[in-house]
PDB file of C-alpha atoms and ligand atoms in Angstrom:
ATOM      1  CA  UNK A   6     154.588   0.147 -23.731  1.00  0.00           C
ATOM      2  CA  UNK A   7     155.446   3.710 -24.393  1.00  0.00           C
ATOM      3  CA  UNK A   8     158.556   4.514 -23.248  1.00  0.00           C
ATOM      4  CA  UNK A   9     156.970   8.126 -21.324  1.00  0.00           C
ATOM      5  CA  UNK A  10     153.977   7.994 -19.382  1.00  0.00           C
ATOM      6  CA  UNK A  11     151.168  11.152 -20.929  1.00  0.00           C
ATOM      7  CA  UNK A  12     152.070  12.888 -17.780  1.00  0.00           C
ATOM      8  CA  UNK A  13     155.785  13.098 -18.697  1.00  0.00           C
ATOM      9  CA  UNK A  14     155.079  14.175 -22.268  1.00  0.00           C
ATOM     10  CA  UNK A  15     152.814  16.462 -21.376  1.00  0.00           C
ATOM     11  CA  UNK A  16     155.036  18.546 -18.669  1.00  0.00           C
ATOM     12  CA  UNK A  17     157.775  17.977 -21.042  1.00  0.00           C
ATOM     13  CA  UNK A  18     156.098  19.522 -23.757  1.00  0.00           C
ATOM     14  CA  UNK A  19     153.737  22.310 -21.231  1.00  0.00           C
ATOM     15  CA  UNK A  20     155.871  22.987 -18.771  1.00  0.00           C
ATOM     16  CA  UNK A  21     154.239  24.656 -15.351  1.00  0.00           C
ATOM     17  CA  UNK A  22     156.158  27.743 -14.227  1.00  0.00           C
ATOM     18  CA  UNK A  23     158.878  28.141 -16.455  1.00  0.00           C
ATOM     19  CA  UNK A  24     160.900  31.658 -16.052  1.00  0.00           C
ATOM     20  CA  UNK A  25     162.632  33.778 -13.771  1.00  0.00           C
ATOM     21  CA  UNK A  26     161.897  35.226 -10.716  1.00  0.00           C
ATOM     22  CA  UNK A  27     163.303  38.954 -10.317  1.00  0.00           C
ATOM     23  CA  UNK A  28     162.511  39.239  -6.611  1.00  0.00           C
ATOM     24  CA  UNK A  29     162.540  35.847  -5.589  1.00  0.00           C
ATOM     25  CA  UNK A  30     163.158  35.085  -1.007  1.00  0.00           C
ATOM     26  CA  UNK A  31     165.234  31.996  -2.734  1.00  0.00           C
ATOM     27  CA  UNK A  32     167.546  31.219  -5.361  1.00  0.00           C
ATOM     28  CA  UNK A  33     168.753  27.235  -5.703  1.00  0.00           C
ATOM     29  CA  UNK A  34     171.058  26.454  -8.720  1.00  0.00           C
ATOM     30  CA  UNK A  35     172.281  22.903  -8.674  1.00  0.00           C
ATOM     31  CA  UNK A  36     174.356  20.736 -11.075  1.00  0.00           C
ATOM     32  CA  UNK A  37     173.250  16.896 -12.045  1.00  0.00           C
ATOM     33  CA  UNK A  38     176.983  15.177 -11.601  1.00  0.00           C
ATOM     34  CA  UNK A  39     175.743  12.704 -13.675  1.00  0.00           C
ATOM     35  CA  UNK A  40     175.012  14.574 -17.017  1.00  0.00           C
ATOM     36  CA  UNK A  41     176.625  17.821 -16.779  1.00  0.00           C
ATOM     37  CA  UNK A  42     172.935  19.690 -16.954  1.00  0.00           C
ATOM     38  CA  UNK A  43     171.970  22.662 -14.364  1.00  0.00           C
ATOM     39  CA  UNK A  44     168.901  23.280 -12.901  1.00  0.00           C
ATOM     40  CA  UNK A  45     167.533  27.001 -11.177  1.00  0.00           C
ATOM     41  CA  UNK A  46     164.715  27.111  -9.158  1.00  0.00           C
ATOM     42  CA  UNK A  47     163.350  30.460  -7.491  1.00  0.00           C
ATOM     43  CA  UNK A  48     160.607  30.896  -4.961  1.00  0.00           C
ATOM     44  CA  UNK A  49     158.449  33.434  -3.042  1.00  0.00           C
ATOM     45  CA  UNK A  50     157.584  33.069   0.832  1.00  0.00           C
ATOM     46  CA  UNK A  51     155.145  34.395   2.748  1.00  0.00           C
ATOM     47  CA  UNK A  52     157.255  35.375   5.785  1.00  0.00           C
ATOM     48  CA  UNK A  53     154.714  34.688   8.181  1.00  0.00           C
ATOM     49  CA  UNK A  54     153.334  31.255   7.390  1.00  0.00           C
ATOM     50  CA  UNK A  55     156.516  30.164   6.052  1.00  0.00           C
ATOM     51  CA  UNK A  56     154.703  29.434   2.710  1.00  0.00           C
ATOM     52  CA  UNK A  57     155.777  28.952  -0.963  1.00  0.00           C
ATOM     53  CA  UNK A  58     153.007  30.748  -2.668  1.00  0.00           C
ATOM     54  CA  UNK A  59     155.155  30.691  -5.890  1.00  0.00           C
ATOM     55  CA  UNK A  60     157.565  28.579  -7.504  1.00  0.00           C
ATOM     56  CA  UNK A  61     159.698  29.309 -11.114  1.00  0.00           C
ATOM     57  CA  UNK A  62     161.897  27.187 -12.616  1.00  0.00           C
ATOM     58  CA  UNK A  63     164.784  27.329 -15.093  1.00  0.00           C
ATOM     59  CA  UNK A  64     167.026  24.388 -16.512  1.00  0.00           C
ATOM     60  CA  UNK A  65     169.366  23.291 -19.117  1.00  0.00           C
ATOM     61  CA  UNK A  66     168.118  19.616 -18.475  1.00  0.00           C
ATOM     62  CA  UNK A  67     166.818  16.766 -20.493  1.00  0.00           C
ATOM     63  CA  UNK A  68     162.978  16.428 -21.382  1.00  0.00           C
ATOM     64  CA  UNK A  69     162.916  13.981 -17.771  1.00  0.00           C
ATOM     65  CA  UNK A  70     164.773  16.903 -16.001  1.00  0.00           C
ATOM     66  CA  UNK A  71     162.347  19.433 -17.364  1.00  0.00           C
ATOM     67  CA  UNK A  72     158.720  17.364 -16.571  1.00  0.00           C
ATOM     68  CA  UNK A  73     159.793  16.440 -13.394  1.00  0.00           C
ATOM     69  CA  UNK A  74     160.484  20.045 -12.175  1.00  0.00           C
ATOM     70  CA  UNK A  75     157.678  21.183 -13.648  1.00  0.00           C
ATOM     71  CA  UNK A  76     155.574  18.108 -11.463  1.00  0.00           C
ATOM     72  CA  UNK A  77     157.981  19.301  -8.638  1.00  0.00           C
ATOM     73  CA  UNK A  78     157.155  23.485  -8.857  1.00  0.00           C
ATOM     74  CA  UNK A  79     153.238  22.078  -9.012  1.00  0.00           C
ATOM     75  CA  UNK A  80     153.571  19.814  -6.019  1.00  0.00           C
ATOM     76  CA  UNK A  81     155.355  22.747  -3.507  1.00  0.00           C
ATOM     77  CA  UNK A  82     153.318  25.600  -4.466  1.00  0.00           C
ATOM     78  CA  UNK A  83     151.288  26.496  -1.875  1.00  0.00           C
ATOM     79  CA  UNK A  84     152.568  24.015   0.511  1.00  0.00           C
ATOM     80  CA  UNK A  85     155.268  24.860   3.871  1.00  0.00           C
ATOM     81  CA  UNK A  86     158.443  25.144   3.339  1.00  0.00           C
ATOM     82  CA  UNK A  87     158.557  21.870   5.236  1.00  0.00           C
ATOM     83  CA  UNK A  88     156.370  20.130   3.571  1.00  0.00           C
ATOM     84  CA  UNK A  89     158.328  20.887   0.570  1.00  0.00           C
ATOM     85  CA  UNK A  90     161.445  19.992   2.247  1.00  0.00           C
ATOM     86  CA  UNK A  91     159.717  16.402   2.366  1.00  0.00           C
ATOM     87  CA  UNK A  92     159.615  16.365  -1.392  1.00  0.00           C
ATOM     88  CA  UNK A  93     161.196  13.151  -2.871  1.00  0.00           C
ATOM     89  CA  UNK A  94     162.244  12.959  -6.203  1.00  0.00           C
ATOM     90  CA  UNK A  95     160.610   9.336  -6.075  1.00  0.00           C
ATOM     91  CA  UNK A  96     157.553  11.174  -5.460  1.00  0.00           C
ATOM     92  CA  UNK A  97     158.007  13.406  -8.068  1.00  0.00           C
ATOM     93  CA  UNK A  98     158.360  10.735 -10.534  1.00  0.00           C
ATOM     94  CA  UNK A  99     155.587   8.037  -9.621  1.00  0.00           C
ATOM     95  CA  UNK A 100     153.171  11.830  -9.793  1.00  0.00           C
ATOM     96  CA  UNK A 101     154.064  11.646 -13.275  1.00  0.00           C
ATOM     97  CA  UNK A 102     153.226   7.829 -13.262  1.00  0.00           C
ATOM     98  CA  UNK A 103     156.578   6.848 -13.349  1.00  0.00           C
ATOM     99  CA  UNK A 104     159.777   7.671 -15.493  1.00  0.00           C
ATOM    100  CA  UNK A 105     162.285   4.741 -17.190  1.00  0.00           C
ATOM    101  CA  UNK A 106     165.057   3.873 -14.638  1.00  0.00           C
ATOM    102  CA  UNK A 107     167.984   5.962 -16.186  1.00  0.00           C
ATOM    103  CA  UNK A 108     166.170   8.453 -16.130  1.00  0.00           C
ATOM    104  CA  UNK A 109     165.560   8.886 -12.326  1.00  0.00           C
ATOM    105  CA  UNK A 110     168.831  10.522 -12.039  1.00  0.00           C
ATOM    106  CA  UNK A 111     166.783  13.543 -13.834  1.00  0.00           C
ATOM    107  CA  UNK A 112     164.320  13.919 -11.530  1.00  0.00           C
ATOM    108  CA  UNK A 113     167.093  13.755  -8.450  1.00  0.00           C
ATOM    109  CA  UNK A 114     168.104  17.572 -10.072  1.00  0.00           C
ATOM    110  CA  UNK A 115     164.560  18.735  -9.315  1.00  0.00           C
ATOM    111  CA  UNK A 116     164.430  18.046  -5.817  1.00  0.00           C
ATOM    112  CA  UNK A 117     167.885  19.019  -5.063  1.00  0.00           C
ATOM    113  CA  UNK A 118     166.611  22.529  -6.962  1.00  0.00           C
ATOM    114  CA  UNK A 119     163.978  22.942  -4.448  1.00  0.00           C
ATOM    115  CA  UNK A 120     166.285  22.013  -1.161  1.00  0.00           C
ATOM    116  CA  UNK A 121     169.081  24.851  -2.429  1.00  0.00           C
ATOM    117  CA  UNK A 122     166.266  27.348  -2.548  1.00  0.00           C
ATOM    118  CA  UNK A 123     165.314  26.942   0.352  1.00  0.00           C
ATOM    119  CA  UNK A 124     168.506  27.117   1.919  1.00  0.00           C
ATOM    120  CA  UNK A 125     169.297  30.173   0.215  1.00  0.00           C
ATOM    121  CA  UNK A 126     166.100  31.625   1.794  1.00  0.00           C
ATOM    122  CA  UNK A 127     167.119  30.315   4.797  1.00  0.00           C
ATOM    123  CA  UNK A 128     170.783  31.972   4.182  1.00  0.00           C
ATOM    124  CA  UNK A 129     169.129  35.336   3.905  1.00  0.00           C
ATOM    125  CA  UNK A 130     166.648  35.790   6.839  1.00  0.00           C
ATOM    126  CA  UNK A 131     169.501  33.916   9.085  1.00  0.00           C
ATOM    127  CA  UNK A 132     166.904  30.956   9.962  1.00  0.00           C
ATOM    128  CA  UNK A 133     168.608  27.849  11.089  1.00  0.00           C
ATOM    129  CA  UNK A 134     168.950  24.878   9.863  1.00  0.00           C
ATOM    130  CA  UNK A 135     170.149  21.377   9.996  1.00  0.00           C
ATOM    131  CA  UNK A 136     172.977  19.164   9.077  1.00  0.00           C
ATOM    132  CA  UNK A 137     170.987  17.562   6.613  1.00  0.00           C
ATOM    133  CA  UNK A 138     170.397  20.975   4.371  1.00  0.00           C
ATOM    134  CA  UNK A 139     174.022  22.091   5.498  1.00  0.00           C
ATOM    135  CA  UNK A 140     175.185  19.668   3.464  1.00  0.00           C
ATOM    136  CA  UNK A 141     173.095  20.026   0.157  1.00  0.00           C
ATOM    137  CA  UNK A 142     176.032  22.112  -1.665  1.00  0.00           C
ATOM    138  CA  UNK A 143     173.947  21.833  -4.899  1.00  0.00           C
ATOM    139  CA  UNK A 144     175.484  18.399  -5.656  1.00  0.00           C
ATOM    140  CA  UNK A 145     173.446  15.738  -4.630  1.00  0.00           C
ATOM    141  CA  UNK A 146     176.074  13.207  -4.673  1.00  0.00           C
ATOM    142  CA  UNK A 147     177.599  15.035  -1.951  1.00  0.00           C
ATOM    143  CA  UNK A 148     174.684  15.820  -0.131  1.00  0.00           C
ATOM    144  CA  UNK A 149     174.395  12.527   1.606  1.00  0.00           C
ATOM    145  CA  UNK A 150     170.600  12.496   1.124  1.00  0.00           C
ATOM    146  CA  UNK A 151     169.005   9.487   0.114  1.00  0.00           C
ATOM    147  CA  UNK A 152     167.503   9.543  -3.553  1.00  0.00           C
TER     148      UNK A 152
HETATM  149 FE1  FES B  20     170.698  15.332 -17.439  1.00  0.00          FE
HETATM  150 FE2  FES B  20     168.343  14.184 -17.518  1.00  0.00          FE
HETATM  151  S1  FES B  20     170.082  13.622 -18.664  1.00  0.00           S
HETATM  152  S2  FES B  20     168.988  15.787 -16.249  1.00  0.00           S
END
């Protein structure tokens, strides 16, 4: 058995939403403890259906790090910023039918990506939030959330 599934090789190798995002609502950068690689993910809300209606991504990650963020970007745009919220990196991975077991700590920088963006958005506007998000300092080992 191959050791990628197609879907991993083929966000690997065409990634969705690569770039930058000049005026994004939300900036998350966040560090894999793990590895040492860095993840940026930027997105756009509409203010008044609290909706990502675009998603970029940037990372110095492995090939895992970079097909599950592009998976993740695909899966949020267009969706709450709740729903989003709900995002799970285990989701993320069995989308892309599954990723080898040392490399789930890849797809752990992807989620965390999309939780500090939000909070930055949050940040800015002055929208409360909870504990949970409080918490998510960019390093998901100290985040407390459960991967
Ligand atoms: Fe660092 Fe995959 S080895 S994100």
């Amino acid at each position: 058995m191959a050791l990628y599934s197609e879907k991993v090789m083929d966000h690997f190798q065409n990634p969705r939403n690569v770039g930058k995002m000049d005026d994004a609502d939300g900036v998350g950068e966040v560090g894999n403890a793990k590895c040492g690689d860095i993840m940026r993910m930027y997105i756009k809300v509409d203010q008044d259906t609290q909706t990502i209606t675009d998603v970029k991504f940037n990372t110095f990650g492995c090939g895992s790090a970079i097909a599950t963020s592009s998976m993740a970007t695909e899966m949020i745009k267009g969706k709450s910023i709740e729903e989003a919220l709900k995002l799970s990196n285990k989701a993320v991975a069995e989308a892309l039918d599954g990723l080898p077991a040392h490399k789930m700590h890849c797809s752990v920088l992807a989620e965390e990506a999309v939780r500090a963006a939000v909070k930055d958005y949050y940040d800015r506007n002055g929208i409360e939030y909870g504990d949970e998000l409080r918490q998510c300092d960019g390093h998901c080992e100290s985040c407390g959330h459960e991967h």
